[in-house]
Amino acid sequence: GLVKRHANYVACATDNYLEIYRKRKIIGPYIGFFLLGGGEISVILAFFVCLNQNNIPWLAVILSFIASLGGGLVVYLTFFTLLFGHYAPVSNPIRFNRKTGKVYLYEA
């Protein structure tokens, strides 16, 4: 049969409002951080290998240095997204106000 997910459930129901919890899925930043972090380590290693060679053109050294800076920025932004998602509230509830007919979405 079908497996019912408990990601959305009624948290509170009164005469004034109905609140439904929504759970976020934040697996993407975790995967991205570790994949991009591994790639960044490889680029930094390639930069130091380029510096250690005798007959390598300086353009390769400069390009590997710029790639390591750009990769570091991408990894930093991914890490910031990961931490923001990890420490945000677990639920982003939806609240339906029955008297006014308004819907409130809470986003971290």
CSV table of N, CA and C in Angstrom, one decimal:
chain,number,residue,atom,x,y,z
A,1,GLY,N,0.8,-1.2,0.0
A,1,GLY,CA,0.0,0.0,0.0
A,1,GLY,C,0.9,1.3,0.0
A,2,LEU,N,0.2,2.4,0.1
A,2,LEU,CA,0.9,3.7,0.1
A,2,LEU,C,1.4,3.9,1.5
A,3,VAL,N,2.5,4.5,1.6
A,3,VAL,CA,3.1,5.0,2.9
A,3,VAL,C,2.7,6.4,3.1
A,4,LYS,N,2.0,6.7,4.2
A,4,LYS,CA,1.7,8.1,4.5
A,4,LYS,C,2.8,8.8,5.2
A,5,ARG,N,3.2,9.9,4.6
A,5,ARG,CA,4.3,10.7,5.2
A,5,ARG,C,3.7,11.6,6.3
A,6,HIS,N,4.4,11.8,7.4
A,6,HIS,CA,4.0,12.6,8.5
A,6,HIS,C,4.6,14.0,8.4
A,7,ALA,N,4.9,14.5,7.2
A,7,ALA,CA,5.6,15.8,7.1
A,7,ALA,C,4.6,16.9,7.3
A,8,ASN,N,3.3,16.7,7.0
A,8,ASN,CA,2.3,17.7,7.2
A,8,ASN,C,1.2,17.1,8.1
A,9,TYR,N,0.9,17.8,9.2
A,9,TYR,CA,-0.1,17.4,10.1
A,9,TYR,C,-0.7,18.6,10.8
A,10,VAL,N,-1.9,18.4,11.2
A,10,VAL,CA,-2.6,19.5,11.9
A,10,VAL,C,-2.0,19.7,13.3
A,11,ALA,N,-1.5,20.9,13.5
A,11,ALA,CA,-0.9,21.2,14.8
A,11,ALA,C,-1.9,21.7,15.8
A,12,CYS,N,-2.8,22.5,15.3
A,12,CYS,CA,-3.8,23.2,16.3
A,12,CYS,C,-5.0,23.5,15.5
A,13,ALA,N,-6.1,23.3,16.0
A,13,ALA,CA,-7.4,23.6,15.3
A,13,ALA,C,-8.3,24.2,16.4
A,14,THR,N,-8.7,25.5,16.2
A,14,THR,CA,-9.6,26.1,17.1
A,14,THR,C,-10.7,26.8,16.3
A,15,ASP,N,-11.6,27.5,17.0
A,15,ASP,CA,-12.6,28.2,16.2
A,15,ASP,C,-12.0,29.4,15.4
A,16,ASN,N,-10.9,29.9,15.8
A,16,ASN,CA,-10.3,31.0,15.2
A,16,ASN,C,-9.3,30.6,14.0
A,17,TYR,N,-8.5,29.6,14.2
A,17,TYR,CA,-7.6,29.3,13.2
A,17,TYR,C,-7.3,27.8,13.1
A,18,LEU,N,-6.7,27.4,12.0
A,18,LEU,CA,-6.2,26.0,11.8
A,18,LEU,C,-4.8,26.1,11.4
A,19,GLU,N,-3.9,25.4,12.1
A,19,GLU,CA,-2.5,25.5,11.8
A,19,GLU,C,-2.0,24.1,11.4
A,20,ILE,N,-1.3,24.1,10.2
A,20,ILE,CA,-0.7,22.9,9.7
A,20,ILE,C,0.8,23.0,9.6
A,21,TYR,N,1.5,22.1,10.2
A,21,TYR,CA,3.0,22.1,10.1
A,21,TYR,C,3.5,21.6,8.8
A,22,ARG,N,4.5,22.2,8.3
A,22,ARG,CA,5.2,21.7,7.1
A,22,ARG,C,6.7,21.5,7.5
A,23,LYS,N,7.2,20.4,7.2
A,23,LYS,CA,8.6,20.1,7.4
A,23,LYS,C,9.4,20.4,6.2
A,24,ARG,N,10.6,21.0,6.3
A,24,ARG,CA,11.5,21.3,5.2
A,24,ARG,C,12.4,20.1,4.9
A,25,LYS,N,12.8,20.0,3.6
A,25,LYS,CA,13.8,19.0,3.2
A,25,LYS,C,15.1,19.8,2.9
A,26,ILE,N,16.1,19.5,3.7
A,26,ILE,CA,17.4,20.3,3.5
A,26,ILE,C,18.5,19.3,3.2
A,27,ILE,N,18.3,18.3,2.5
A,27,ILE,CA,19.3,17.3,2.2
A,27,ILE,C,20.2,17.9,1.1
A,28,GLY,N,19.7,18.7,0.2
A,28,GLY,CA,20.5,19.3,-0.9
A,28,GLY,C,21.7,20.1,-0.5
A,29,PRO,N,21.6,21.0,0.5
A,29,PRO,CA,22.9,21.7,0.9
A,29,PRO,C,23.9,20.8,1.5
A,30,TYR,N,23.5,19.7,2.2
A,30,TYR,CA,24.5,18.8,2.8
A,30,TYR,C,25.3,18.1,1.7
A,31,ILE,N,24.5,17.6,0.7
A,31,ILE,CA,25.2,16.9,-0.5
A,31,ILE,C,26.1,17.9,-1.2
A,32,GLY,N,25.6,19.0,-1.5
A,32,GLY,CA,26.3,20.1,-2.2
A,32,GLY,C,27.6,20.5,-1.5
A,33,PHE,N,27.5,20.6,-0.2
A,33,PHE,CA,28.6,21.1,0.6
A,33,PHE,C,29.8,20.0,0.5
A,34,PHE,N,29.4,18.8,0.7
A,34,PHE,CA,30.5,17.7,0.7
A,34,PHE,C,31.0,17.5,-0.7
A,35,LEU,N,30.2,17.6,-1.8
A,35,LEU,CA,30.7,17.4,-3.1
A,35,LEU,C,31.6,18.6,-3.5
A,36,LEU,N,31.1,19.8,-3.3
A,36,LEU,CA,31.8,21.0,-3.6
A,36,LEU,C,33.1,21.1,-2.8
A,37,GLY,N,33.0,20.7,-1.5
A,37,GLY,CA,34.2,20.8,-0.6
A,37,GLY,C,35.2,19.8,-1.1
A,38,GLY,N,34.9,18.7,-1.6
A,38,GLY,CA,35.8,17.7,-2.1
A,38,GLY,C,36.5,18.2,-3.4
A,39,GLY,N,35.6,18.9,-4.2
A,39,GLY,CA,36.2,19.5,-5.4
A,39,GLY,C,37.1,20.6,-5.1
A,40,GLU,N,36.8,21.4,-4.1
A,40,GLU,CA,37.7,22.5,-3.7
A,40,GLU,C,39.0,22.0,-3.2
A,41,ILE,N,39.0,21.0,-2.5
A,41,ILE,CA,40.3,20.4,-2.0
A,41,ILE,C,41.1,19.9,-3.2
A,42,SER,N,40.5,19.3,-4.2
A,42,SER,CA,41.2,18.9,-5.4
A,42,SER,C,41.8,20.1,-6.1
A,43,VAL,N,41.0,21.2,-6.2
A,43,VAL,CA,41.6,22.3,-7.0
A,43,VAL,C,42.7,23.0,-6.2
A,44,ILE,N,42.7,23.0,-4.9
A,44,ILE,CA,43.8,23.6,-4.1
A,44,ILE,C,45.0,22.7,-4.2
A,45,LEU,N,44.8,21.4,-4.2
A,45,LEU,CA,45.9,20.4,-4.4
A,45,LEU,C,46.5,20.6,-5.8
A,46,ALA,N,45.7,20.8,-6.8
A,46,ALA,CA,46.2,21.0,-8.2
A,46,ALA,C,47.0,22.3,-8.2
A,47,PHE,N,46.6,23.3,-7.5
A,47,PHE,CA,47.3,24.6,-7.5
A,47,PHE,C,48.7,24.4,-6.9
A,48,PHE,N,48.8,23.6,-5.8
A,48,PHE,CA,50.1,23.4,-5.2
A,48,PHE,C,51.0,22.5,-6.0
A,49,VAL,N,50.4,21.6,-6.7
A,49,VAL,CA,51.1,20.7,-7.7
A,49,VAL,C,51.7,21.6,-8.8
A,50,CYS,N,50.9,22.5,-9.3
A,50,CYS,CA,51.3,23.4,-10.4
A,50,CYS,C,52.5,24.2,-9.9
A,51,LEU,N,52.5,24.7,-8.7
A,51,LEU,CA,53.6,25.5,-8.1
A,51,LEU,C,54.8,24.7,-8.0
A,52,ASN,N,54.7,23.4,-7.8
A,52,ASN,CA,55.9,22.5,-7.6
A,52,ASN,C,56.5,22.1,-8.9
A,53,GLN,N,55.9,22.3,-10.0
A,53,GLN,CA,56.4,21.8,-11.3
A,53,GLN,C,57.4,22.8,-11.8
A,54,ASN,N,58.4,22.3,-12.6
A,54,ASN,CA,59.4,23.2,-13.2
A,54,ASN,C,59.0,23.9,-14.5
A,55,ASN,N,58.4,23.1,-15.4
A,55,ASN,CA,58.1,23.5,-16.7
A,55,ASN,C,56.6,23.8,-16.9
A,56,ILE,N,56.0,24.3,-15.9
A,56,ILE,CA,54.5,24.6,-16.1
A,56,ILE,C,54.4,26.1,-16.4
A,57,PRO,N,53.5,26.4,-17.4
A,57,PRO,CA,53.3,27.8,-17.7
A,57,PRO,C,52.6,28.6,-16.5
A,58,TRP,N,52.9,29.8,-16.4
A,58,TRP,CA,52.4,30.6,-15.3
A,58,TRP,C,50.9,30.8,-15.4
A,59,LEU,N,50.4,30.7,-16.6
A,59,LEU,CA,48.9,30.9,-16.9
A,59,LEU,C,48.2,29.7,-16.1
A,60,ALA,N,48.7,28.5,-16.2
A,60,ALA,CA,48.1,27.4,-15.5
A,60,ALA,C,48.1,27.7,-14.0
A,61,VAL,N,49.1,28.2,-13.4
A,61,VAL,CA,49.2,28.5,-12.0
A,61,VAL,C,48.2,29.6,-11.6
A,62,ILE,N,48.1,30.6,-12.5
A,62,ILE,CA,47.2,31.7,-12.2
A,62,ILE,C,45.7,31.2,-12.3
A,63,LEU,N,45.4,30.4,-13.3
A,63,LEU,CA,44.1,29.9,-13.5
A,63,LEU,C,43.7,29.0,-12.3
A,64,SER,N,44.6,28.1,-11.9
A,64,SER,CA,44.3,27.2,-10.8
A,64,SER,C,44.1,28.0,-9.5
A,65,PHE,N,44.8,29.1,-9.3
A,65,PHE,CA,44.6,30.0,-8.1
A,65,PHE,C,43.3,30.7,-8.2
A,66,ILE,N,42.9,31.2,-9.3
A,66,ILE,CA,41.6,31.8,-9.5
A,66,ILE,C,40.4,30.8,-9.3
A,67,ALA,N,40.6,29.6,-9.8
A,67,ALA,CA,39.6,28.6,-9.7
A,67,ALA,C,39.5,28.2,-8.2
A,68,SER,N,40.6,28.2,-7.4
A,68,SER,CA,40.5,27.8,-6.0
A,68,SER,C,39.8,28.9,-5.2
A,69,LEU,N,40.0,30.2,-5.6
A,69,LEU,CA,39.3,31.3,-5.0
A,69,LEU,C,37.8,31.2,-5.3
A,70,GLY,N,37.5,31.0,-6.5
A,70,GLY,CA,36.0,30.9,-6.9
A,70,GLY,C,35.4,29.7,-6.3
A,71,GLY,N,36.1,28.6,-6.2
A,71,GLY,CA,35.5,27.4,-5.6
A,71,GLY,C,35.3,27.6,-4.1
A,72,GLY,N,36.3,28.3,-3.4
A,72,GLY,CA,36.2,28.6,-2.0
A,72,GLY,C,34.9,29.5,-1.7
A,73,LEU,N,34.7,30.4,-2.6
A,73,LEU,CA,33.5,31.3,-2.4
A,73,LEU,C,32.2,30.4,-2.6
A,74,VAL,N,32.2,29.5,-3.5
A,74,VAL,CA,31.0,28.7,-3.7
A,74,VAL,C,30.8,27.8,-2.5
A,75,VAL,N,31.9,27.2,-2.0
A,75,VAL,CA,31.8,26.3,-0.8
A,75,VAL,C,31.3,27.1,0.4
A,76,TYR,N,31.8,28.4,0.5
A,76,TYR,CA,31.4,29.2,1.6
A,76,TYR,C,29.9,29.5,1.6
A,77,LEU,N,29.4,29.9,0.4
A,77,LEU,CA,28.0,30.2,0.2
A,77,LEU,C,27.1,28.9,0.5
A,78,THR,N,27.6,27.8,0.0
A,78,THR,CA,26.9,26.5,0.3
A,78,THR,C,26.9,26.2,1.7
A,79,PHE,N,28.0,26.4,2.4
A,79,PHE,CA,28.0,26.2,3.9
A,79,PHE,C,27.1,27.1,4.6
A,80,PHE,N,27.0,28.4,4.2
A,80,PHE,CA,26.1,29.3,4.8
A,80,PHE,C,24.6,28.9,4.6
A,81,THR,N,24.3,28.4,3.4
A,81,THR,CA,22.9,27.9,3.2
A,81,THR,C,22.7,26.7,4.0
A,82,LEU,N,23.7,25.8,4.2
A,82,LEU,CA,23.5,24.6,5.0
A,82,LEU,C,23.3,25.0,6.5
A,83,LEU,N,24.1,25.9,7.0
A,83,LEU,CA,23.8,26.3,8.4
A,83,LEU,C,22.5,27.0,8.6
A,84,PHE,N,22.1,27.9,7.6
A,84,PHE,CA,20.8,28.5,7.7
A,84,PHE,C,19.7,27.5,7.8
A,85,GLY,N,19.8,26.5,6.9
A,85,GLY,CA,18.7,25.5,6.9
A,85,GLY,C,18.8,24.6,8.1
A,86,HIS,N,20.0,24.4,8.6
A,86,HIS,CA,20.1,23.4,9.7
A,86,HIS,C,19.6,24.1,11.0
A,87,TYR,N,19.8,25.4,11.2
A,87,TYR,CA,19.4,26.0,12.5
A,87,TYR,C,18.1,26.8,12.4
A,88,ALA,N,17.5,26.7,11.2
A,88,ALA,CA,16.2,27.3,11.1
A,88,ALA,C,15.1,26.5,11.9
A,89,PRO,N,14.0,27.0,12.2
A,89,PRO,CA,13.0,26.2,12.9
A,89,PRO,C,12.6,25.0,12.0
A,90,VAL,N,12.3,23.9,12.7
A,90,VAL,CA,12.0,22.6,12.0
A,90,VAL,C,10.8,22.8,11.1
A,91,SER,N,9.8,23.5,11.6
A,91,SER,CA,8.5,23.6,10.8
A,91,SER,C,8.3,25.0,10.3
A,92,ASN,N,7.7,25.0,9.1
A,92,ASN,CA,7.2,26.3,8.6
A,92,ASN,C,5.7,26.2,8.5
A,93,PRO,N,5.0,26.6,9.5
A,93,PRO,CA,3.6,26.3,9.5
A,93,PRO,C,2.8,27.2,8.6
A,94,ILE,N,1.6,26.6,8.2
A,94,ILE,CA,0.6,27.4,7.4
A,94,ILE,C,-0.5,27.6,8.4
A,95,ARG,N,-1.0,28.8,8.5
A,95,ARG,CA,-2.1,29.1,9.4
A,95,ARG,C,-3.2,29.7,8.6
A,96,PHE,N,-4.4,29.1,8.8
A,96,PHE,CA,-5.6,29.6,8.2
A,96,PHE,C,-6.5,30.3,9.2
A,97,ASN,N,-6.7,31.6,9.0
A,97,ASN,CA,-7.6,32.3,10.0
A,97,ASN,C,-9.0,32.2,9.5
A,98,ARG,N,-9.8,31.5,10.3
A,98,ARG,CA,-11.2,31.2,9.8
A,98,ARG,C,-12.1,32.5,9.8
A,99,LYS,N,-11.8,33.4,10.7
A,99,LYS,CA,-12.7,34.6,10.8
A,99,LYS,C,-12.4,35.5,9.7
A,100,THR,N,-11.2,35.8,9.4
A,100,THR,CA,-10.8,36.8,8.4
A,100,THR,C,-10.7,36.1,7.0
A,101,GLY,N,-10.5,34.8,6.9
A,101,GLY,CA,-10.3,34.1,5.7
A,101,GLY,C,-8.9,34.3,5.1
A,102,LYS,N,-8.0,34.7,5.9
A,102,LYS,CA,-6.6,34.9,5.4
A,102,LYS,C,-5.7,33.6,5.7
A,103,VAL,N,-4.7,33.5,4.9
A,103,VAL,CA,-3.7,32.4,5.0
A,103,VAL,C,-2.4,33.0,5.3
A,104,TYR,N,-1.7,32.5,6.3
A,104,TYR,CA,-0.4,33.0,6.7
A,104,TYR,C,0.6,31.9,6.5
A,105,LEU,N,1.7,32.2,5.8
A,105,LEU,CA,2.8,31.3,5.5
A,105,LEU,C,4.0,31.8,6.3
A,106,TYR,N,4.6,30.9,7.1
A,106,TYR,CA,5.7,31.3,7.9
A,106,TYR,C,7.0,30.6,7.3
A,107,GLU,N,7.9,31.5,6.9
A,107,GLU,CA,9.2,31.0,6.3
A,107,GLU,C,10.3,31.5,7.1
A,108,ALA,N,11.3,30.7,7.4
A,108,ALA,CA,12.5,31.1,8.2
A,108,ALA,C,13.4,31.9,7.3
